[in-house]
Amino acid sequence: MTATTATATTAATTAETTAKTVPGARPVLTVTDLSIVNDYGDVLVHDSSFTLARGERLGIVGESGSGKSLTLKAIVGILPSSLHTTGDMTYVEPVTKADAAMIFQEPATSLNPTMRVGRFVAKTWQMHHPQDSWDACRAHAIDLMGKVGIADAKDKMNVWPFELSGGLRQRIMIAAALAAEPAILFCDEPTTALDVRVQAQILKLLKDIAKRDNLSLIFVSHDLAVISEICDQVIVMQYGRIVEQGSTQDIIHHPQQEYTKKLLDADLDYRMRHMGDDGAAKDGGASC
Ligand SMILES: Nc1ncnc2c1ncn2[C@@H]1O[C@H](COP(=O)(O)OP(=O)(O)OP(=O)(O)O)[C@@H](O)[C@H]1O
Ligand SMILES: [Mg+2]
């Protein structure tokens, strides 16, 4: 199979007609027949098509290896050079690829260990607002760190990443992502490395921010219960294919595919083993 590089262009397309998910909302991104292949011609993602509307929170769920991260990386444009795409990914004007930001699973590996966290957020602001003075960048960093729920943000500016809990590190990553003032936020399992209680706090934070700023969100997780906390729409992937998509409520209450039912059962099993009767995590966990 010959693979060509897919285009990630900006265009006012007729895709508005396909924005079925949020009534009346404009699409910000359309993905059409996206396939991803490796150098040997193995197809890792097959003909994915979906639309993301302004203010929509779209989940991508599936077991490990189902192609969730590759789909996201292809859209953001950070696939390794050994992988190739066909199909089309179009950011719809006035949104461009530059209006997208991404948060990854493990904040410890995304943060520079030798840079104080406040400087990291201020630098990210400066990158997107080169006209601002350094004092203004620092002031915006403090403001953003406050917005993501970091108490005494001014003092926390000066700490090193290793001094923070996983939840606080992820809040720093979210603050840095918001420094780009994105229209679309891509999240690849941003809470998977956190314990259940901190995970719930970060999910609530992301949902509140997305609602407040009318952000479009694509949220990848292997956990349908997590997706249901934050997303109104969901895509279910298996072996690189979309096997089911629709509103989260429909998919959870009326799954059509055996695979989706298995994902739901697996989530339930996990929660029975890790949560108390009151729904709180059995193993507690660090405050976030
Ligand atoms: N750089 C790469 N080169 C070749 N194959 C890859 C590469 N990255 C991922 N793959 C393969 O592509 C498939 C999909 O990978 P992907 O990372 O998208 O899975 P995922 O759904 O995100 O899984 P997980 O839940 O474990 O993160 C897997 O079979 C994986 O081994
Ligand atoms: Mg992944």
PDB file of C-alpha atoms and ligand atoms in Angstrom:
ATOM      1  CA  MET A   1       0.000   0.000   0.000  1.00  0.00           C
ATOM      2  CA  THR A   2       1.308   3.412  -0.918  1.00  0.00           C
ATOM      3  CA  ALA A   3       0.797   6.036   1.717  1.00  0.00           C
ATOM      4  CA  THR A   4       0.855   9.746   1.183  1.00  0.00           C
ATOM      5  CA  THR A   5       0.936  12.382   3.844  1.00  0.00           C
ATOM      6  CA  ALA A   6      -2.539  13.533   4.706  1.00  0.00           C
ATOM      7  CA  THR A   7      -3.268  17.220   4.594  1.00  0.00           C
ATOM      8  CA  ALA A   8      -4.081  19.128   7.751  1.00  0.00           C
ATOM      9  CA  THR A   9      -5.340  22.258   6.124  1.00  0.00           C
ATOM     10  CA  THR A  10      -7.475  25.150   7.213  1.00  0.00           C
ATOM     11  CA  ALA A  11     -10.535  25.771   5.110  1.00  0.00           C
ATOM     12  CA  ALA A  12     -14.105  26.857   5.441  1.00  0.00           C
ATOM     13  CA  THR A  13     -15.586  23.626   4.166  1.00  0.00           C
ATOM     14  CA  THR A  14     -19.080  22.391   3.711  1.00  0.00           C
ATOM     15  CA  ALA A  15     -18.444  20.216   6.749  1.00  0.00           C
ATOM     16  CA  GLU A  16     -20.898  22.354   8.698  1.00  0.00           C
ATOM     17  CA  THR A  17     -23.562  19.995   7.462  1.00  0.00           C
ATOM     18  CA  THR A  18     -21.816  17.086   9.189  1.00  0.00           C
ATOM     19  CA  ALA A  19     -21.730  18.744  12.639  1.00  0.00           C
ATOM     20  CA  LYS A  20     -24.499  16.561  13.982  1.00  0.00           C
ATOM     21  CA  THR A  21     -23.185  16.232  17.491  1.00  0.00           C
ATOM     22  CA  VAL A  22     -23.764  19.655  19.056  1.00  0.00           C
ATOM     23  CA  PRO A  23     -26.889  21.130  17.485  1.00  0.00           C
ATOM     24  CA  GLY A  24     -26.119  24.449  15.843  1.00  0.00           C
ATOM     25  CA  ALA A  25     -22.403  24.360  16.698  1.00  0.00           C
ATOM     26  CA  ARG A  26     -19.859  24.939  13.969  1.00  0.00           C
ATOM     27  CA  PRO A  27     -17.328  22.200  13.286  1.00  0.00           C
ATOM     28  CA  VAL A  28     -13.733  23.032  14.188  1.00  0.00           C
ATOM     29  CA  LEU A  29     -12.192  19.843  12.834  1.00  0.00           C
ATOM     30  CA  THR A  30     -13.196  17.196  10.320  1.00  0.00           C
ATOM     31  CA  VAL A  31     -11.366  13.909   9.902  1.00  0.00           C
ATOM     32  CA  THR A  32     -12.192  11.942   6.769  1.00  0.00           C
ATOM     33  CA  ASP A  33     -10.996   8.418   5.973  1.00  0.00           C
ATOM     34  CA  LEU A  34      -7.863   8.757   8.085  1.00  0.00           C
ATOM     35  CA  SER A  35      -5.603   5.712   7.781  1.00  0.00           C
ATOM     36  CA  ILE A  36      -2.184   5.286   9.385  1.00  0.00           C
ATOM     37  CA  VAL A  37       0.342   2.767   8.067  1.00  0.00           C
ATOM     38  CA  ASN A  38       3.884   1.851   9.012  1.00  0.00           C
ATOM     39  CA  ASP A  39       6.857   1.419   6.693  1.00  0.00           C
ATOM     40  CA  TYR A  40       5.940  -2.241   6.143  1.00  0.00           C
ATOM     41  CA  GLY A  41       2.445  -1.390   4.946  1.00  0.00           C
ATOM     42  CA  ASP A  42       0.713  -2.575   8.140  1.00  0.00           C
ATOM     43  CA  VAL A  43      -2.454  -0.530   8.592  1.00  0.00           C
ATOM     44  CA  LEU A  44      -2.615   0.637  12.234  1.00  0.00           C
ATOM     45  CA  VAL A  45      -5.678   2.888  11.856  1.00  0.00           C
ATOM     46  CA  HIS A  46      -8.322   2.178   9.210  1.00  0.00           C
ATOM     47  CA  ASP A  47     -10.474   4.830   7.509  1.00  0.00           C
ATOM     48  CA  SER A  48     -11.515   6.861  10.555  1.00  0.00           C
ATOM     49  CA  SER A  49     -14.046   9.628   9.965  1.00  0.00           C
ATOM     50  CA  PHE A  50     -15.531  12.011  12.519  1.00  0.00           C
ATOM     51  CA  THR A  51     -16.303  15.661  13.157  1.00  0.00           C
ATOM     52  CA  LEU A  52     -15.529  17.776  16.209  1.00  0.00           C
ATOM     53  CA  ALA A  53     -17.817  20.755  16.799  1.00  0.00           C
ATOM     54  CA  ARG A  54     -17.158  23.971  18.700  1.00  0.00           C
ATOM     55  CA  GLY A  55     -17.680  23.274  22.406  1.00  0.00           C
ATOM     56  CA  GLU A  56     -18.027  19.527  21.870  1.00  0.00           C
ATOM     57  CA  ARG A  57     -16.240  17.104  24.190  1.00  0.00           C
ATOM     58  CA  LEU A  58     -15.486  13.953  22.224  1.00  0.00           C
ATOM     59  CA  GLY A  59     -14.077  10.813  23.832  1.00  0.00           C
ATOM     60  CA  ILE A  60     -12.050   8.127  22.064  1.00  0.00           C
ATOM     61  CA  VAL A  61     -12.141   4.849  23.963  1.00  0.00           C
ATOM     62  CA  GLY A  62     -10.696   1.406  23.263  1.00  0.00           C
ATOM     63  CA  GLU A  63      -8.358  -1.199  24.689  1.00  0.00           C
ATOM     64  CA  SER A  64      -4.579  -0.844  24.567  1.00  0.00           C
ATOM     65  CA  GLY A  65      -3.258  -0.800  21.002  1.00  0.00           C
ATOM     66  CA  SER A  66      -6.601   0.105  19.413  1.00  0.00           C
ATOM     67  CA  GLY A  67      -5.176   3.207  17.748  1.00  0.00           C
ATOM     68  CA  LYS A  68      -6.380   5.998  20.039  1.00  0.00           C
ATOM     69  CA  SER A  69      -3.049   7.777  20.527  1.00  0.00           C
ATOM     70  CA  LEU A  70      -2.009   7.400  16.895  1.00  0.00           C
ATOM     71  CA  THR A  71      -5.292   9.010  15.817  1.00  0.00           C
ATOM     72  CA  LEU A  72      -4.635  11.964  18.129  1.00  0.00           C
ATOM     73  CA  LYS A  73      -0.985  12.282  17.114  1.00  0.00           C
ATOM     74  CA  ALA A  74      -1.938  12.270  13.438  1.00  0.00           C
ATOM     75  CA  ILE A  75      -4.399  15.114  13.993  1.00  0.00           C
ATOM     76  CA  VAL A  76      -1.903  17.146  16.016  1.00  0.00           C
ATOM     77  CA  GLY A  77       0.836  16.386  13.467  1.00  0.00           C
ATOM     78  CA  ILE A  78       3.299  14.620  15.773  1.00  0.00           C
ATOM     79  CA  LEU A  79       3.399  11.100  14.312  1.00  0.00           C
ATOM     80  CA  PRO A  80       6.869   9.564  14.109  1.00  0.00           C
ATOM     81  CA  SER A  81       8.359   9.747  10.618  1.00  0.00           C
ATOM     82  CA  SER A  82       8.106   5.954  10.239  1.00  0.00           C
ATOM     83  CA  LEU A  83       4.311   6.240  10.112  1.00  0.00           C
ATOM     84  CA  HIS A  84       2.323   7.670   7.222  1.00  0.00           C
ATOM     85  CA  THR A  85      -1.229   8.876   6.811  1.00  0.00           C
ATOM     86  CA  THR A  86      -3.819   8.939   4.082  1.00  0.00           C
ATOM     87  CA  GLY A  87      -7.110  10.733   4.219  1.00  0.00           C
ATOM     88  CA  ASP A  88      -7.872  14.247   5.276  1.00  0.00           C
ATOM     89  CA  MET A  89      -7.762  16.219   8.513  1.00  0.00           C
ATOM     90  CA  THR A  90      -9.118  19.706   8.150  1.00  0.00           C
ATOM     91  CA  TYR A  91      -9.230  22.444  10.760  1.00  0.00           C
ATOM     92  CA  VAL A  92     -12.211  24.613   9.886  1.00  0.00           C
ATOM     93  CA  GLU A  93     -11.717  28.386   9.777  1.00  0.00           C
ATOM     94  CA  PRO A  94     -11.305  30.435  11.850  1.00  0.00           C
ATOM     95  CA  VAL A  95      -9.702  27.599  13.867  1.00  0.00           C
ATOM     96  CA  THR A  96      -6.244  26.476  12.746  1.00  0.00           C
ATOM     97  CA  LYS A  97      -3.836  23.820  13.931  1.00  0.00           C
ATOM     98  CA  ALA A  98      -2.059  26.576  15.881  1.00  0.00           C
ATOM     99  CA  ASP A  99      -5.182  26.890  18.048  1.00  0.00           C
ATOM    100  CA  ALA A 100      -4.770  23.354  19.385  1.00  0.00           C
ATOM    101  CA  ALA A 101      -2.956  22.301  22.567  1.00  0.00           C
ATOM    102  CA  MET A 102      -2.261  18.833  23.946  1.00  0.00           C
ATOM    103  CA  ILE A 103      -1.929  17.223  27.372  1.00  0.00           C
ATOM    104  CA  PHE A 104      -0.269  13.836  27.767  1.00  0.00           C
ATOM    105  CA  GLN A 105      -0.621  10.989  30.236  1.00  0.00           C
ATOM    106  CA  GLU A 106       2.484  11.460  32.324  1.00  0.00           C
ATOM    107  CA  PRO A 107       3.159  15.090  33.293  1.00  0.00           C
ATOM    108  CA  ALA A 108       6.519  14.167  34.834  1.00  0.00           C
ATOM    109  CA  THR A 109       7.955  13.366  31.414  1.00  0.00           C
ATOM    110  CA  SER A 110       6.430  16.449  29.781  1.00  0.00           C
ATOM    111  CA  LEU A 111       7.814  18.905  32.353  1.00  0.00           C
ATOM    112  CA  ASN A 112      11.429  19.976  32.173  1.00  0.00           C
ATOM    113  CA  PRO A 113      12.919  18.715  35.485  1.00  0.00           C
ATOM    114  CA  THR A 114      15.430  21.569  35.592  1.00  0.00           C
ATOM    115  CA  MET A 115      12.912  24.387  35.116  1.00  0.00           C
ATOM    116  CA  ARG A 116      10.813  25.795  37.946  1.00  0.00           C
ATOM    117  CA  VAL A 117       7.151  25.198  37.150  1.00  0.00           C
ATOM    118  CA  GLY A 118       6.160  28.875  37.110  1.00  0.00           C
ATOM    119  CA  ARG A 119       8.901  29.658  34.615  1.00  0.00           C
ATOM    120  CA  PHE A 120       7.668  26.790  32.422  1.00  0.00           C
ATOM    121  CA  VAL A 121       4.134  28.229  32.334  1.00  0.00           C
ATOM    122  CA  ALA A 122       5.433  31.801  31.823  1.00  0.00           C
ATOM    123  CA  LYS A 123       7.733  30.646  28.987  1.00  0.00           C
ATOM    124  CA  THR A 124       4.809  28.897  27.312  1.00  0.00           C
ATOM    125  CA  TRP A 125       2.772  32.111  27.582  1.00  0.00           C
ATOM    126  CA  GLN A 126       5.700  34.083  26.135  1.00  0.00           C
ATOM    127  CA  MET A 127       5.963  31.698  23.186  1.00  0.00           C
ATOM    128  CA  HIS A 128       2.361  32.456  22.272  1.00  0.00           C
ATOM    129  CA  HIS A 129       2.491  36.167  23.201  1.00  0.00           C
ATOM    130  CA  PRO A 130       5.979  37.300  22.163  1.00  0.00           C
ATOM    131  CA  GLN A 131       4.968  40.958  22.465  1.00  0.00           C
ATOM    132  CA  ASP A 132       4.407  40.656  26.249  1.00  0.00           C
ATOM    133  CA  SER A 133       7.087  41.702  28.753  1.00  0.00           C
ATOM    134  CA  TRP A 134       8.537  38.987  31.003  1.00  0.00           C
ATOM    135  CA  ASP A 135       6.729  40.552  33.988  1.00  0.00           C
ATOM    136  CA  ALA A 136       3.428  40.276  32.098  1.00  0.00           C
ATOM    137  CA  CYS A 137       4.192  36.635  31.187  1.00  0.00           C
ATOM    138  CA  ARG A 138       4.839  35.854  34.858  1.00  0.00           C
ATOM    139  CA  ALA A 139       1.605  37.587  35.882  1.00  0.00           C
ATOM    140  CA  HIS A 140      -0.347  35.534  33.319  1.00  0.00           C
ATOM    141  CA  ALA A 141       1.354  32.362  34.579  1.00  0.00           C
ATOM    142  CA  ILE A 142       0.235  33.109  38.149  1.00  0.00           C
ATOM    143  CA  ASP A 143      -3.272  33.825  36.887  1.00  0.00           C
ATOM    144  CA  LEU A 144      -3.401  30.548  34.898  1.00  0.00           C
ATOM    145  CA  MET A 145      -2.044  28.515  37.802  1.00  0.00           C
ATOM    146  CA  GLY A 146      -4.783  29.995  39.983  1.00  0.00           C
ATOM    147  CA  LYS A 147      -7.403  29.149  37.354  1.00  0.00           C
ATOM    148  CA  VAL A 148      -6.420  25.485  37.402  1.00  0.00           C
ATOM    149  CA  GLY A 149      -6.929  25.404  41.149  1.00  0.00           C
ATOM    150  CA  ILE A 150      -3.371  25.747  42.429  1.00  0.00           C
ATOM    151  CA  ALA A 151      -3.587  27.435  45.820  1.00  0.00           C
ATOM    152  CA  ASP A 152      -0.907  30.078  46.551  1.00  0.00           C
ATOM    153  CA  ALA A 153       0.081  30.088  42.883  1.00  0.00           C
ATOM    154  CA  LYS A 154       2.609  32.880  43.397  1.00  0.00           C
ATOM    155  CA  ASP A 155       4.649  30.754  45.818  1.00  0.00           C
ATOM    156  CA  LYS A 156       4.215  27.590  43.735  1.00  0.00           C
ATOM    157  CA  MET A 157       5.866  29.407  40.777  1.00  0.00           C
ATOM    158  CA  ASN A 158       9.234  28.684  42.338  1.00  0.00           C
ATOM    159  CA  VAL A 159       8.993  24.958  42.987  1.00  0.00           C
ATOM    160  CA  TRP A 160      10.642  22.236  40.905  1.00  0.00           C
ATOM    161  CA  PRO A 161       8.487  19.616  39.173  1.00  0.00           C
ATOM    162  CA  PHE A 162       9.731  16.824  41.470  1.00  0.00           C
ATOM    163  CA  GLU A 163       8.409  18.721  44.494  1.00  0.00           C
ATOM    164  CA  LEU A 164       4.806  18.411  43.260  1.00  0.00           C
ATOM    165  CA  SER A 165       2.315  15.534  43.433  1.00  0.00           C
ATOM    166  CA  GLY A 166       1.180  13.927  40.159  1.00  0.00           C
ATOM    167  CA  GLY A 167      -2.111  15.813  40.318  1.00  0.00           C
ATOM    168  CA  LEU A 168      -0.411  19.180  40.785  1.00  0.00           C
ATOM    169  CA  ARG A 169       2.020  18.417  37.965  1.00  0.00           C
ATOM    170  CA  GLN A 170      -0.940  17.666  35.691  1.00  0.00           C
ATOM    171  CA  ARG A 171      -2.519  20.989  36.756  1.00  0.00           C
ATOM    172  CA  ILE A 172       0.711  22.721  35.685  1.00  0.00           C
ATOM    173  CA  MET A 173       0.470  20.985  32.296  1.00  0.00           C
ATOM    174  CA  ILE A 174      -3.125  22.143  31.947  1.00  0.00           C
ATOM    175  CA  ALA A 175      -2.097  25.721  32.868  1.00  0.00           C
ATOM    176  CA  ALA A 176       0.641  25.580  30.216  1.00  0.00           C
ATOM    177  CA  ALA A 177      -1.817  24.222  27.642  1.00  0.00           C
ATOM    178  CA  LEU A 178      -4.201  27.085  28.447  1.00  0.00           C
ATOM    179  CA  ALA A 179      -1.354  29.587  27.927  1.00  0.00           C
ATOM    180  CA  ALA A 180      -1.787  28.856  24.223  1.00  0.00           C
ATOM    181  CA  GLU A 181      -5.406  30.057  24.558  1.00  0.00           C
ATOM    182  CA  PRO A 182      -6.476  27.011  22.532  1.00  0.00           C
ATOM    183  CA  ALA A 183      -9.776  26.469  20.757  1.00  0.00           C
ATOM    184  CA  ILE A 184      -9.188  22.701  20.828  1.00  0.00           C
ATOM    185  CA  LEU A 185      -7.628  20.714  23.643  1.00  0.00           C
ATOM    186  CA  PHE A 186      -6.362  17.202  22.923  1.00  0.00           C
ATOM    187  CA  CYS A 187      -5.957  15.006  26.006  1.00  0.00           C
ATOM    188  CA  ASP A 188      -4.251  11.615  25.795  1.00  0.00           C
ATOM    189  CA  GLU A 189      -5.112   9.701  28.994  1.00  0.00           C
ATOM    190  CA  PRO A 190      -4.302  12.759  31.155  1.00  0.00           C
ATOM    191  CA  THR A 191      -5.610  11.120  34.329  1.00  0.00           C
ATOM    192  CA  THR A 192      -4.556   7.484  33.863  1.00  0.00           C
ATOM    193  CA  ALA A 193      -1.396   7.860  35.953  1.00  0.00           C
ATOM    194  CA  LEU A 194      -3.328   9.437  38.846  1.00  0.00           C
ATOM    195  CA  ASP A 195      -5.182   7.737  41.662  1.00  0.00           C
ATOM    196  CA  VAL A 196      -8.948   7.625  41.381  1.00  0.00           C
ATOM    197  CA  ARG A 197      -9.684  10.578  43.669  1.00  0.00           C
ATOM    198  CA  VAL A 198      -7.200  12.943  42.004  1.00  0.00           C
ATOM    199  CA  GLN A 199      -8.400  11.687  38.618  1.00  0.00           C
ATOM    200  CA  ALA A 200     -11.931  12.831  39.502  1.00  0.00           C
ATOM    201  CA  GLN A 201     -10.667  16.294  40.482  1.00  0.00           C
ATOM    202  CA  ILE A 202      -8.710  16.736  37.248  1.00  0.00           C
ATOM    203  CA  LEU A 203     -11.656  15.520  35.150  1.00  0.00           C
ATOM    204  CA  LYS A 204     -13.929  18.054  36.828  1.00  0.00           C
ATOM    205  CA  LEU A 205     -11.361  20.795  36.266  1.00  0.00           C
ATOM    206  CA  LEU A 206     -11.016  19.971  32.557  1.00  0.00           C
ATOM    207  CA  LYS A 207     -14.783  19.834  32.128  1.00  0.00           C
ATOM    208  CA  ASP A 208     -15.293  23.166  33.918  1.00  0.00           C
ATOM    209  CA  ILE A 209     -12.584  24.858  31.835  1.00  0.00           C
ATOM    210  CA  ALA A 210     -13.929  23.398  28.591  1.00  0.00           C
ATOM    211  CA  LYS A 211     -17.439  24.613  29.426  1.00  0.00           C
ATOM    212  CA  ARG A 212     -16.280  28.049  30.605  1.00  0.00           C
ATOM    213  CA  ASP A 213     -14.132  28.711  27.514  1.00  0.00           C
ATOM    214  CA  ASN A 214     -16.376  26.804  25.078  1.00  0.00           C
ATOM    215  CA  LEU A 215     -13.372  24.635  24.212  1.00  0.00           C
ATOM    216  CA  SER A 216     -13.602  21.665  21.910  1.00  0.00           C
ATOM    217  CA  LEU A 217     -12.022  18.636  23.520  1.00  0.00           C
ATOM    218  CA  ILE A 218     -10.855  15.246  22.325  1.00  0.00           C
ATOM    219  CA  PHE A 219     -10.244  13.038  25.325  1.00  0.00           C
ATOM    220  CA  VAL A 220      -8.583   9.640  24.899  1.00  0.00           C
ATOM    221  CA  SER A 221      -9.032   6.939  27.545  1.00  0.00           C
ATOM    222  CA  HIS A 222      -9.297   3.168  27.787  1.00  0.00           C
ATOM    223  CA  ASP A 223     -11.969   3.748  30.451  1.00  0.00           C
ATOM    224  CA  LEU A 224     -15.557   4.424  29.351  1.00  0.00           C
ATOM    225  CA  ALA A 225     -16.502   5.535  32.866  1.00  0.00           C
ATOM    226  CA  VAL A 226     -13.865   8.274  32.707  1.00  0.00           C
ATOM    227  CA  ILE A 227     -15.068   9.324  29.261  1.00  0.00           C
ATOM    228  CA  SER A 228     -18.648   9.478  30.530  1.00  0.00           C
ATOM    229  CA  GLU A 229     -17.584  11.971  33.224  1.00  0.00           C
ATOM    230  CA  ILE A 230     -16.421  14.511  30.706  1.00  0.00           C
ATOM    231  CA  CYS A 231     -17.542  13.767  27.129  1.00  0.00           C
ATOM    232  CA  ASP A 232     -20.900  14.210  25.443  1.00  0.00           C
ATOM    233  CA  GLN A 233     -19.922  12.124  22.417  1.00  0.00           C
ATOM    234  CA  VAL A 234     -17.786   9.014  22.143  1.00  0.00           C
ATOM    235  CA  ILE A 235     -15.960   6.976  19.517  1.00  0.00           C
ATOM    236  CA  VAL A 236     -15.185   3.324  20.315  1.00  0.00           C
ATOM    237  CA  MET A 237     -12.060   1.908  18.637  1.00  0.00           C
ATOM    238  CA  GLN A 238     -10.943  -1.709  18.249  1.00  0.00           C
ATOM    239  CA  TYR A 239      -7.945  -2.945  16.254  1.00  0.00           C
ATOM    240  CA  GLY A 240      -7.537   0.472  14.623  1.00  0.00           C
ATOM    241  CA  ARG A 241     -11.161   0.771  13.512  1.00  0.00           C
ATOM    242  CA  ILE A 242     -14.081   2.841  14.771  1.00  0.00           C
ATOM    243  CA  VAL A 243     -16.639   0.193  15.687  1.00  0.00           C
ATOM    244  CA  GLU A 244     -19.252   2.415  17.297  1.00  0.00           C
ATOM    245  CA  GLN A 245     -19.867   6.125  17.789  1.00  0.00           C
ATOM    246  CA  GLY A 246     -22.627   8.272  19.210  1.00  0.00           C
ATOM    247  CA  SER A 247     -23.741  10.148  22.291  1.00  0.00           C
ATOM    248  CA  THR A 248     -22.045   8.930  25.466  1.00  0.00           C
ATOM    249  CA  GLN A 249     -25.378   8.283  27.149  1.00  0.00           C
ATOM    250  CA  ASP A 250     -26.566   6.113  24.230  1.00  0.00           C
ATOM    251  CA  ILE A 251     -23.329   4.162  24.075  1.00  0.00           C
ATOM    252  CA  ILE A 252     -23.316   3.508  27.827  1.00  0.00           C
ATOM    253  CA  HIS A 253     -26.973   2.607  28.157  1.00  0.00           C
ATOM    254  CA  HIS A 254     -27.516   0.932  24.773  1.00  0.00           C
ATOM    255  CA  PRO A 255     -24.174  -0.389  23.496  1.00  0.00           C
ATOM    256  CA  GLN A 256     -24.627  -2.026  20.105  1.00  0.00           C
ATOM    257  CA  GLN A 257     -21.332  -3.896  19.860  1.00  0.00           C
ATOM    258  CA  GLU A 258     -20.167  -6.833  22.006  1.00  0.00           C
ATOM    259  CA  TYR A 259     -16.791  -5.098  22.256  1.00  0.00           C
ATOM    260  CA  THR A 260     -18.377  -1.976  23.802  1.00  0.00           C
ATOM    261  CA  LYS A 261     -20.268  -4.160  26.286  1.00  0.00           C
ATOM    262  CA  LYS A 262     -16.963  -5.794  27.265  1.00  0.00           C
ATOM    263  CA  LEU A 263     -15.379  -2.385  27.833  1.00  0.00           C
ATOM    264  CA  LEU A 264     -18.297  -1.443  30.073  1.00  0.00           C
ATOM    265  CA  ASP A 265     -18.006  -4.706  32.031  1.00  0.00           C
ATOM    266  CA  ALA A 266     -14.257  -4.231  32.438  1.00  0.00           C
ATOM    267  CA  ASP A 267     -14.829  -0.731  33.865  1.00  0.00           C
ATOM    268  CA  LEU A 268     -17.393  -2.075  36.296  1.00  0.00           C
ATOM    269  CA  ASP A 269     -15.039  -4.854  37.437  1.00  0.00           C
ATOM    270  CA  TYR A 270     -12.265  -2.321  37.963  1.00  0.00           C
ATOM    271  CA  ARG A 271     -14.471  -0.016  39.993  1.00  0.00           C
ATOM    272  CA  MET A 272     -15.797  -2.883  42.153  1.00  0.00           C
ATOM    273  CA  ARG A 273     -12.235  -3.834  43.022  1.00  0.00           C
ATOM    274  CA  HIS A 274     -10.870  -0.308  43.626  1.00  0.00           C
ATOM    275  CA  MET A 275     -13.747   1.713  45.028  1.00  0.00           C
ATOM    276  CA  GLY A 276     -15.592   1.587  48.352  1.00  0.00           C
ATOM    277  CA  ASP A 277     -19.374   1.450  48.611  1.00  0.00           C
ATOM    278  CA  ASP A 278     -19.499   5.244  48.720  1.00  0.00           C
ATOM    279  CA  GLY A 279     -17.721   5.468  45.367  1.00  0.00           C
ATOM    280  CA  ALA A 280     -14.503   6.810  46.923  1.00  0.00           C
ATOM    281  CA  ALA A 281     -11.172   5.227  46.081  1.00  0.00           C
ATOM    282  CA  LYS A 282     -10.285   2.409  48.501  1.00  0.00           C
ATOM    283  CA  ASP A 283      -6.615   3.311  48.422  1.00  0.00           C
ATOM    284  CA  GLY A 284      -7.121   7.027  49.126  1.00  0.00           C
ATOM    285  CA  GLY A 285      -4.288   8.918  47.494  1.00  0.00           C
ATOM    286  CA  ALA A 286      -2.345  12.123  47.534  1.00  0.00           C
ATOM    287  CA  SER A 287      -4.260  15.356  47.636  1.00  0.00           C
ATOM    288  CA  CYS A 288      -4.178  17.184  44.350  1.00  0.00           C
TER     289      CYS A 288
HETATM  290  N1  LIG B   1       5.785   4.430  16.390  1.00  0.00           N
HETATM  291  C1  LIG B   1       5.138   3.317  16.076  1.00  0.00           C
HETATM  292  N2  LIG B   1       5.589   2.496  15.117  1.00  0.00           N
HETATM  293  C2  LIG B   1       4.928   1.359  14.776  1.00  0.00           C
HETATM  294  N3  LIG B   1       3.790   0.954  15.358  1.00  0.00           N
HETATM  295  C3  LIG B   1       3.283   1.740  16.325  1.00  0.00           C
HETATM  296  C4  LIG B   1       3.917   2.950  16.734  1.00  0.00           C
HETATM  297  N4  LIG B   1       3.184   3.518  17.713  1.00  0.00           N
HETATM  298  C5  LIG B   1       2.138   2.683  17.920  1.00  0.00           C
HETATM  299  N5  LIG B   1       2.198   1.612  17.085  1.00  0.00           N
HETATM  300  C6  LIG B   1       1.233   0.512  17.016  1.00  0.00           C
HETATM  301  O1  LIG B   1      -0.003   1.025  16.568  1.00  0.00           O
HETATM  302  C7  LIG B   1      -1.087   0.420  17.275  1.00  0.00           C
HETATM  303  C8  LIG B   1      -1.921   1.496  17.918  1.00  0.00           C
HETATM  304  O2  LIG B   1      -1.118   2.179  18.875  1.00  0.00           O
HETATM  305  P1  LIG B   1      -1.673   3.345  19.806  1.00  0.00           P
HETATM  306  O3  LIG B   1      -0.504   3.893  20.540  1.00  0.00           O
HETATM  307  O4  LIG B   1      -2.475   4.301  19.002  1.00  0.00           O
HETATM  308  O5  LIG B   1      -2.628   2.541  20.785  1.00  0.00           O
HETATM  309  P2  LIG B   1      -3.528   3.098  21.968  1.00  0.00           P
HETATM  310  O6  LIG B   1      -4.941   2.776  21.633  1.00  0.00           O
HETATM  311  O7  LIG B   1      -3.192   4.503  22.245  1.00  0.00           O
HETATM  312  O8  LIG B   1      -3.086   2.154  23.183  1.00  0.00           O
HETATM  313  P3  LIG B   1      -2.777   2.502  24.730  1.00  0.00           P
HETATM  314  O9  LIG B   1      -4.117   2.485  25.424  1.00  0.00           O
HETATM  315  O10 LIG B   1      -1.906   1.377  25.198  1.00  0.00           O
HETATM  316  O11 LIG B   1      -2.102   3.831  24.818  1.00  0.00           O
HETATM  317  C9  LIG B   1      -0.467  -0.551  18.262  1.00  0.00           C
HETATM  318  O12 LIG B   1      -0.500  -1.833  17.684  1.00  0.00           O
HETATM  319  C10 LIG B   1       0.954  -0.075  18.394  1.00  0.00           C
HETATM  320  O13 LIG B   1       1.840  -1.138  18.658  1.00  0.00           O
HETATM  321 MG    MG B   2      -2.277   5.514  23.842  1.00  0.00          MG
END
